Coordinates of C-alpha atoms and ligand atoms in Angstrom, one line a residue:
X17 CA -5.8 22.1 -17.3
X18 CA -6.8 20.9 -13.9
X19 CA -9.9 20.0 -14.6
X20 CA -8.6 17.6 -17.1
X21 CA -6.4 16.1 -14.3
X22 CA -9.3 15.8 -12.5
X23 CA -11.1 14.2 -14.7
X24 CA -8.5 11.6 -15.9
X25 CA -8.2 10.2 -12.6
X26 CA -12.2 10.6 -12.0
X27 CA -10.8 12.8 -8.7
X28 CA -13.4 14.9 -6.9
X29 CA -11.5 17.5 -5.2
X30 CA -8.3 18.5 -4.7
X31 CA -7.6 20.5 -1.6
X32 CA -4.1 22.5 -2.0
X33 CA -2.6 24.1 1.0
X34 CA 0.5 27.0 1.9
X35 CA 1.5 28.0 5.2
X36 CA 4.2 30.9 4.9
X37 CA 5.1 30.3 8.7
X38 CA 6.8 26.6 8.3
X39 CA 7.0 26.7 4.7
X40 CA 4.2 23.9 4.6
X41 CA 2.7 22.7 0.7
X42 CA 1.1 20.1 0.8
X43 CA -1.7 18.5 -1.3
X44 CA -4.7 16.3 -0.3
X45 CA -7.0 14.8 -3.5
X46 CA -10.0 13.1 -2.4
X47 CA -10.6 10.6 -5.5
X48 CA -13.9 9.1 -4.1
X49 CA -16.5 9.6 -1.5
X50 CA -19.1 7.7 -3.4
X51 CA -18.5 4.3 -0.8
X52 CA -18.0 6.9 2.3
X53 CA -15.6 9.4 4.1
X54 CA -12.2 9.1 2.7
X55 CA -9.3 7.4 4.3
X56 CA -5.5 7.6 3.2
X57 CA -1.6 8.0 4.5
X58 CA 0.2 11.3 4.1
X59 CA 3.6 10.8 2.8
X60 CA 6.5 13.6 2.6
X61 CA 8.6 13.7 -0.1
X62 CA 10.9 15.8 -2.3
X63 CA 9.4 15.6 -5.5
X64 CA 11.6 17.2 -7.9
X65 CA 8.5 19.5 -9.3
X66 CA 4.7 20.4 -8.1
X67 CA 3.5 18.8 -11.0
X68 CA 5.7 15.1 -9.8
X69 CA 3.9 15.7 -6.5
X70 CA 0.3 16.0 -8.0
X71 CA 0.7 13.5 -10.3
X72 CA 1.5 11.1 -7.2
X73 CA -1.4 12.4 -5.1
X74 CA -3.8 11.9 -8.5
X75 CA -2.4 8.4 -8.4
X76 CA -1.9 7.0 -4.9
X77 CA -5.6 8.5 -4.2
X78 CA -7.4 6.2 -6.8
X79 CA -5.4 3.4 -5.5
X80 CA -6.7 4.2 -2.4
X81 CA -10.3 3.9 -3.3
X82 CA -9.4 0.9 -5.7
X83 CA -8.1 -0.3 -2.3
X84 CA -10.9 0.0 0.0
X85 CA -13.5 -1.0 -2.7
X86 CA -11.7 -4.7 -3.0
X87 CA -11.4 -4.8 0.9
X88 CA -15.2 -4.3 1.6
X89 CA -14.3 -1.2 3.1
X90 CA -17.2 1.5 3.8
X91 CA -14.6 4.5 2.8
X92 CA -13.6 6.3 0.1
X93 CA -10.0 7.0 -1.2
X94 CA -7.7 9.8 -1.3
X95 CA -4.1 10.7 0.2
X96 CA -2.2 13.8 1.1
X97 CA 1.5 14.7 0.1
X98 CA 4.0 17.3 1.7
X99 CA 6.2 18.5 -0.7
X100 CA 10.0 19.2 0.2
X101 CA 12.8 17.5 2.1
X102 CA 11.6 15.9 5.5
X103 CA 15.2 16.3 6.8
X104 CA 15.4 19.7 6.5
X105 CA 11.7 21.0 6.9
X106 CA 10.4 18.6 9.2
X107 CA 9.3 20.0 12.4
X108 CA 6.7 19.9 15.1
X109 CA 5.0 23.3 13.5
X110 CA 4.9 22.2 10.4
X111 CA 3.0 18.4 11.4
X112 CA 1.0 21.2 13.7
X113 CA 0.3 23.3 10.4
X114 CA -0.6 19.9 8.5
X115 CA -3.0 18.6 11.3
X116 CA -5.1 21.8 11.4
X117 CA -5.3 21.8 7.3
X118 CA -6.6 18.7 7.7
X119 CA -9.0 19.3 10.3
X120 CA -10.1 22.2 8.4
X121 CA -11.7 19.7 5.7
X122 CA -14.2 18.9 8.6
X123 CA -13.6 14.8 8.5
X124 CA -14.3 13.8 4.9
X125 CA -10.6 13.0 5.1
X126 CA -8.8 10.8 7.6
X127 CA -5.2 10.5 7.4
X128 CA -2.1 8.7 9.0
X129 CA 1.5 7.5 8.3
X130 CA 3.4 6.7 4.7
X131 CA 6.5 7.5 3.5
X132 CA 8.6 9.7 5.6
X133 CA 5.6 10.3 8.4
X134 CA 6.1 8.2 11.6
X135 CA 3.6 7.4 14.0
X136 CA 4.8 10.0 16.1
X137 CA 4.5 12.6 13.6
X138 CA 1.1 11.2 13.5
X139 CA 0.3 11.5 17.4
X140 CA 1.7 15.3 16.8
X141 CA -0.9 16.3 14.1
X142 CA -3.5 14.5 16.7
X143 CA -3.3 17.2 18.7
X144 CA -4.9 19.5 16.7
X145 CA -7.3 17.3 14.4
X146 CA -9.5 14.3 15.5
X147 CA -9.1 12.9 12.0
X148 CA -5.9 11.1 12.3
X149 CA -5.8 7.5 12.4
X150 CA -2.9 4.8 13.6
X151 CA -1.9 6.2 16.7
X152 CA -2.2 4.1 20.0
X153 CA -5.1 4.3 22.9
X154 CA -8.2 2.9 23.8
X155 CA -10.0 1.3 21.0
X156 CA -7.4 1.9 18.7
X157 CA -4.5 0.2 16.6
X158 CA -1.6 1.3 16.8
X159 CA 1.3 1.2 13.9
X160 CA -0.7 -1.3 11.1
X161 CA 2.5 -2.3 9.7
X162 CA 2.2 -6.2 11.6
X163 CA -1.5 -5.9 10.1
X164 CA -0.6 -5.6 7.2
X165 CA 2.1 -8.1 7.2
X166 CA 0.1 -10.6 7.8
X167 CA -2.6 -9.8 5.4
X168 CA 0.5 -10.0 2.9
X169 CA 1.1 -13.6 4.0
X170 CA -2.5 -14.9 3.9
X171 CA -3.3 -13.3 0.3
X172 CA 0.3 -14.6 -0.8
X173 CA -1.0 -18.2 0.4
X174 CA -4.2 -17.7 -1.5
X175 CA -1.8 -17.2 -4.6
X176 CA -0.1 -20.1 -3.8
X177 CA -2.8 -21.9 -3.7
X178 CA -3.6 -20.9 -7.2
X179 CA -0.2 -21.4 -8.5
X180 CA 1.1 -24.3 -6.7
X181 CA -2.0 -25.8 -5.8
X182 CA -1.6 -25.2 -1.8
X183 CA -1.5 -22.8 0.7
X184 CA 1.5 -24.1 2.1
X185 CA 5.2 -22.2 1.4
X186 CA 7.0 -25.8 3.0
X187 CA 9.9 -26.2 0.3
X188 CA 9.3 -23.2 -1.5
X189 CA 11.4 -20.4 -2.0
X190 CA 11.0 -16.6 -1.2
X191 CA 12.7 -13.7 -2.9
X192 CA 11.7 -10.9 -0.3
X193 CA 13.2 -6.9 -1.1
X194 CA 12.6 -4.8 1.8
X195 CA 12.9 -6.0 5.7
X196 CA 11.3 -3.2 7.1
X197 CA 8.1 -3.0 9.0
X198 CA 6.1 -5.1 6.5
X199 CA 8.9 -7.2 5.0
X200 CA 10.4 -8.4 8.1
X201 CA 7.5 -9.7 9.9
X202 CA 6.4 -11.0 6.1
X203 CA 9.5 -12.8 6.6
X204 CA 9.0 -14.4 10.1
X205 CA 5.4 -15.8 8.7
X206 CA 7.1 -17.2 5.7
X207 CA 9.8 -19.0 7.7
X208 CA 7.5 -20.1 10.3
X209 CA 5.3 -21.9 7.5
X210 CA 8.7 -23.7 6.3
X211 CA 9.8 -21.5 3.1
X212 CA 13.8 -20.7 2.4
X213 CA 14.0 -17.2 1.9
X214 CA 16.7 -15.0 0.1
X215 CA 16.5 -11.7 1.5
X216 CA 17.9 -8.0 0.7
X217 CA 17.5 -5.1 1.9
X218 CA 19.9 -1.7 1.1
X219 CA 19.9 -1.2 5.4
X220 CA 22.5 -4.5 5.9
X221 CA 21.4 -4.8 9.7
X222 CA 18.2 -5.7 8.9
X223 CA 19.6 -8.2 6.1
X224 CA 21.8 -9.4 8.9
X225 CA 19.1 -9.7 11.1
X226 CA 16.8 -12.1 8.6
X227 CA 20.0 -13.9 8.3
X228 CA 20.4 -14.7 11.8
X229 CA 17.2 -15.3 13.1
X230 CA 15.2 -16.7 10.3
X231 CA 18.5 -18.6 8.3
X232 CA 17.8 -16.3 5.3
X233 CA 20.3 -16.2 2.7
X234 CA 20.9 -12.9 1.9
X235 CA 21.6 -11.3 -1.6
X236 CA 22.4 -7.9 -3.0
X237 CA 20.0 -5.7 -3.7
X238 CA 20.6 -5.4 -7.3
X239 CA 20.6 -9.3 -7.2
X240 CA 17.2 -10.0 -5.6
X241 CA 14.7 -9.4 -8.5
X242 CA 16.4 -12.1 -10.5
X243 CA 17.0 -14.8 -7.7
X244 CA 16.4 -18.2 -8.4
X245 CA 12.9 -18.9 -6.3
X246 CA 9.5 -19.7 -6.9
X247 CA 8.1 -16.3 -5.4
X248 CA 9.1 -13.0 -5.6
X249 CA 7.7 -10.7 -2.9
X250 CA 8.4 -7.1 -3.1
X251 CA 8.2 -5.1 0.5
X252 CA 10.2 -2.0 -0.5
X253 CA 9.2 0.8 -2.5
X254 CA 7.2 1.3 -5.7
X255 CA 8.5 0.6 -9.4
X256 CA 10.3 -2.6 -8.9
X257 CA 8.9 -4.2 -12.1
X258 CA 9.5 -3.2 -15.2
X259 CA 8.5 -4.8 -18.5
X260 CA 12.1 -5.1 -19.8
X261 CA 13.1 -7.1 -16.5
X262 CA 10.2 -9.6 -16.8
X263 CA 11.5 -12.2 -19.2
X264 CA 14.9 -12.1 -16.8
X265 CA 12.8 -13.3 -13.4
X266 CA 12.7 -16.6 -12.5
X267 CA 9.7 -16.7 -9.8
X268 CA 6.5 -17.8 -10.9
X269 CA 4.5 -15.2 -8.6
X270 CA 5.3 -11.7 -7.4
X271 CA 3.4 -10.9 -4.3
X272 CA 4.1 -8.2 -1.6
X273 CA 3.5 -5.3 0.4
X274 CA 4.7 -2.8 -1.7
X275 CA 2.7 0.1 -3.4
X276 CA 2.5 0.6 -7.2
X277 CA 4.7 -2.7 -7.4
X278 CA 4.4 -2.3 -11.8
X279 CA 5.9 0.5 -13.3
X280 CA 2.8 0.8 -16.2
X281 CA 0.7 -1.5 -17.9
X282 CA 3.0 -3.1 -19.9
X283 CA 5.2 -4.6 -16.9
X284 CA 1.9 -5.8 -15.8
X285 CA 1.5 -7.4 -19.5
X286 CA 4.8 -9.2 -19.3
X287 CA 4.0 -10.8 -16.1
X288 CA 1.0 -12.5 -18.1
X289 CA 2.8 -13.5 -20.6
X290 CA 5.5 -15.0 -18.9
X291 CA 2.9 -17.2 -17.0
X292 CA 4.2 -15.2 -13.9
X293 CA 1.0 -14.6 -11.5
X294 CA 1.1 -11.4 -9.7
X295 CA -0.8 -10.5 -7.0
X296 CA -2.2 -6.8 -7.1
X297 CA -0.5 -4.8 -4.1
X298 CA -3.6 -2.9 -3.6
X299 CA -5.7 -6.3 -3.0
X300 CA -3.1 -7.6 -0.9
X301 CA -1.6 -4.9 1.2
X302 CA -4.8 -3.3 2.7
X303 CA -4.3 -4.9 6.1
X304 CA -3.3 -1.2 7.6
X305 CA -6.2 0.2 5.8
X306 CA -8.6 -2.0 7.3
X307 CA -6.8 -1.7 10.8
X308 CA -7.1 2.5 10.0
X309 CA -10.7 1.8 9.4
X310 CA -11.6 -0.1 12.5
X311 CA -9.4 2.2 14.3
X312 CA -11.7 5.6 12.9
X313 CA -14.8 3.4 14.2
X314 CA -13.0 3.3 18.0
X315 CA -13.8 -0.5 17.6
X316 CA -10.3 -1.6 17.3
X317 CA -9.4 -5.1 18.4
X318 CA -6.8 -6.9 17.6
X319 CA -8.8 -10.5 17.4
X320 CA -11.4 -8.8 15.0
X321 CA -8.6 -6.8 13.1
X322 CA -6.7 -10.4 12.8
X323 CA -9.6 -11.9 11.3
X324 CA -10.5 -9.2 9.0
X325 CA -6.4 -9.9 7.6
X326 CA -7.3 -13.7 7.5
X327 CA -9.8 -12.3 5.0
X328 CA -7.5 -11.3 2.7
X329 CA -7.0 -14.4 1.9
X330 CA -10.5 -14.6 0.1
X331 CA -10.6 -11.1 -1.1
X332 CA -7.6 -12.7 -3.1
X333 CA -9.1 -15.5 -4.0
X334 CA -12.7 -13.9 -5.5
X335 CA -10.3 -11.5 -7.4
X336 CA -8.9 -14.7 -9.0
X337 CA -12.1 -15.9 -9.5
X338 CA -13.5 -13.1 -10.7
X339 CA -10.0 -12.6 -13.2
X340 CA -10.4 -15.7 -14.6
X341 CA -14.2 -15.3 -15.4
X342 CA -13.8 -12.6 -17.0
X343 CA -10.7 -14.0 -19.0
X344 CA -8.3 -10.6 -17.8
X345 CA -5.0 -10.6 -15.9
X346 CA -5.1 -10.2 -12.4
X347 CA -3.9 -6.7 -12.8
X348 CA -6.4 -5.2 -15.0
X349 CA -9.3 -7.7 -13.1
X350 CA -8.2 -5.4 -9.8
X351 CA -9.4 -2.7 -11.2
X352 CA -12.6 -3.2 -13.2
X353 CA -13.5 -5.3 -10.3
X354 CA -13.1 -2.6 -7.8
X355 CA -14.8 0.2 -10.2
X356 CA -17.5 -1.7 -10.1
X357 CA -18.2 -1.5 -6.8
X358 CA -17.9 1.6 -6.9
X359 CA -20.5 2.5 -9.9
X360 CA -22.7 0.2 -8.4
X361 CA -22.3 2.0 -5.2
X362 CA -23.2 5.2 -7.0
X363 CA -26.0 4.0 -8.8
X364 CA -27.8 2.4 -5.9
X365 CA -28.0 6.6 -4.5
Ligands
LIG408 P1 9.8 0.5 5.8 O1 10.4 1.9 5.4 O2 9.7 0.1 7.2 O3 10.6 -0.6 5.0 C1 11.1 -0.5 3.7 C2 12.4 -1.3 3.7 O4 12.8 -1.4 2.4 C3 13.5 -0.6 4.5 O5 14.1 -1.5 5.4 C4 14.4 -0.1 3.4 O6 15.8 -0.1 3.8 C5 14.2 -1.2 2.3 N1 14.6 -0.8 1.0 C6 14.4 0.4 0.4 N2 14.8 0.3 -0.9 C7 15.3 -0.9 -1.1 C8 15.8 -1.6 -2.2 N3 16.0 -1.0 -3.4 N4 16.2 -2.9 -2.1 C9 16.0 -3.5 -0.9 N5 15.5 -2.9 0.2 C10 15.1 -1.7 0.1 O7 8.4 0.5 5.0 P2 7.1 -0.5 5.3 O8 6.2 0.2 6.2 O9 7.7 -1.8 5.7 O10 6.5 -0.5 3.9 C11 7.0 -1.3 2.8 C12 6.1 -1.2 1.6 O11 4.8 -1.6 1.9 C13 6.0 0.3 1.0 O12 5.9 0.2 -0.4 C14 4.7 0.7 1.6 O13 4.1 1.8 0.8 C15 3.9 -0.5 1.6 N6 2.8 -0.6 2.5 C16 3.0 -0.5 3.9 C17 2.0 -0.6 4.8 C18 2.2 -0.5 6.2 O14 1.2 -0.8 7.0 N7 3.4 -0.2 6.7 C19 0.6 -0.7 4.3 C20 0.4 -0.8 2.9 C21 1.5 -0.8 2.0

């Protein structure tokens, strides 16, 4: 039974641990090591069942190496998830307890922040275990959220530049859901480059905030995925688009920060159909990987780490180029294109 799992996802290893003392389970699946060491956020979550929380580790692992394949990234994929309620089991044994399982796989896996793990958390576990990553010091990066950002807004150009025929959003209008670390600072790029955005975000401050400081029109966030805009950008969580809902948008490309932005195939299916262009979030949002990367090296700096997010823009771009050669959606080109690189990385061996 788990060696089916393993093999539908083409996963290596997965690496379960308990720890009786702060009631610690947690799960790390390395997907890939064929381009390198693996790299990948820990997220804590209460997943209503084990199973929930290995199929999301299965999942968000491959993603990961999908993810650093596209970005040119000399890593592997894989990701770690602690299972149970981070309000009520959170605490500094526990991230202690984490760190040390982590160390104990000896630095073929180097993790950092996600869902419900701050960089703090992070700096705790770095007590015990070199191989965390996104933490501040010398020759290191810090939070990667304002990387990310604005990798987000240089491969959403190159899709405007596809779909529009420029880079530039003057005039244009931006649907953004989520104003958090990514979406916010997503937000300030967009406005600075002349775009009207209609923003939402379930947290009203940071609605508010968009509002007054950028002149955002803010929505509810029931209304925002059907807003009346030529781009949708999704910066919140996963599973925003659904096939069902596709016909109903009026943007003519979805690009964001968000993870796992499609539901299944078949959302992704829709979009084509409708002549909506969406961006792949795995292509787009590996500006924190990149910055984790460069951080794991010690060779963090931020002009280097800015250009390597300027570079998203082409790693956009040849994914376009590379969809429309070979006659697929973007969606489905994402992913051949990046298991190629990594079967040819394992046949050149
Ligand atoms: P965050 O928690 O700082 O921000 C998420 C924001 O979305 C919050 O302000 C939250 O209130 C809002 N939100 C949640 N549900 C919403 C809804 N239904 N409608 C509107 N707003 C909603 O997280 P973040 O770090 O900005 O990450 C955003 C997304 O980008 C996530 O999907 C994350 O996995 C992805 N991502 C982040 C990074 C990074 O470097 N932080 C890197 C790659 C991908």
């Amino acid at each position: 039974m788990m060696f089916e799992k393993l093999k539908e996802y083409g996963t290596e290893e997965i690496h379960f641990c308990n720890d009786e003392e702060t009631g610690l389970n947690a799960i790390v699946a390395i997907h890939s090591t064929v381009l390198g060491p693996t790299v990948g956020g820990t997220r804590f979550f209460p997943y209503e069942s084990e199973e929930k929380a290995l199929f999301d580790v299965l999942r968000l692992s491959r993603g990961m190496t999908y993810k650093n394949a596209v970005s040119g990234l000399k890593y592997g994929g894989a990701k770690g998830v602690i299972i149970g309620d981070p309000a009520k089991l959170k605490t500094e044994k526990l991230l202690l307890a984490y760190g040390r399982f982590v160390d104990h796989l000896g630095g073929i896996f180097t993790t950092g922040e996600d869902i419900n793990i701050s960089v703090a958390d992070v700096e705790i576990m770095s007590r015990v275990t070199k191989h965390m990553a996104g933490i501040g010091g010398t020759g290191r990066g810090g939070d990667p959220s304002p990387y990310t950002a604005r990798g987000v807004f240089r491969g959403m150009q190159a899709g405007a530049r596809e779909k529009f025929g420029s880079d530039s959003f003057k005039g244009k209008t931006v649907a953004v859901q989520g104003l958090g670390k990514v979406g916010y600072d997503v937000c300030k790029w967009l406005h600075e480059d002349g775009a009207n955005l209609i923003v939402s975000d379930i947290n009203k401050a940071n609605a508010e905030r968009a509002k007054t400081e950028l002149g955002a029109t803010v929505v509810e966030p029931s209304e925002i995925l059907f807003a009346e805009c030529d781009v949708f950008s999704p910066n919140a969580m996963g599973a925003v688009l659904k096939a069902d809902d596709i016909p109903k948008l009026k943007c003519s490309l979805v690009a964001g920060g968000a993870n796992n932005v499609l539901v299944d195939g078949t959302a992704g299916e829709a979009l084509d159909k409708a002549g909506i262009l969406y961006i792949p979030d795995y292509v787009i949002n590996a500006g924190g990987v990149i910055s984790i990367c460069l951080e794991i090296e010690r060779v963090h700096d931020e002009n280097i780490c800015n250009q390597k997010m300027d570079g998203i823009y082409d790693n956009v771009k040849n994914l376009l180029d590379f969809a429309k050669k070979e006659n697929l959606p973007a969606y489905l080109a994402a992913d051949r294109f990046a298991q190629k690189i990594v079967d040819d990385a394992r046949s050149s061996r």
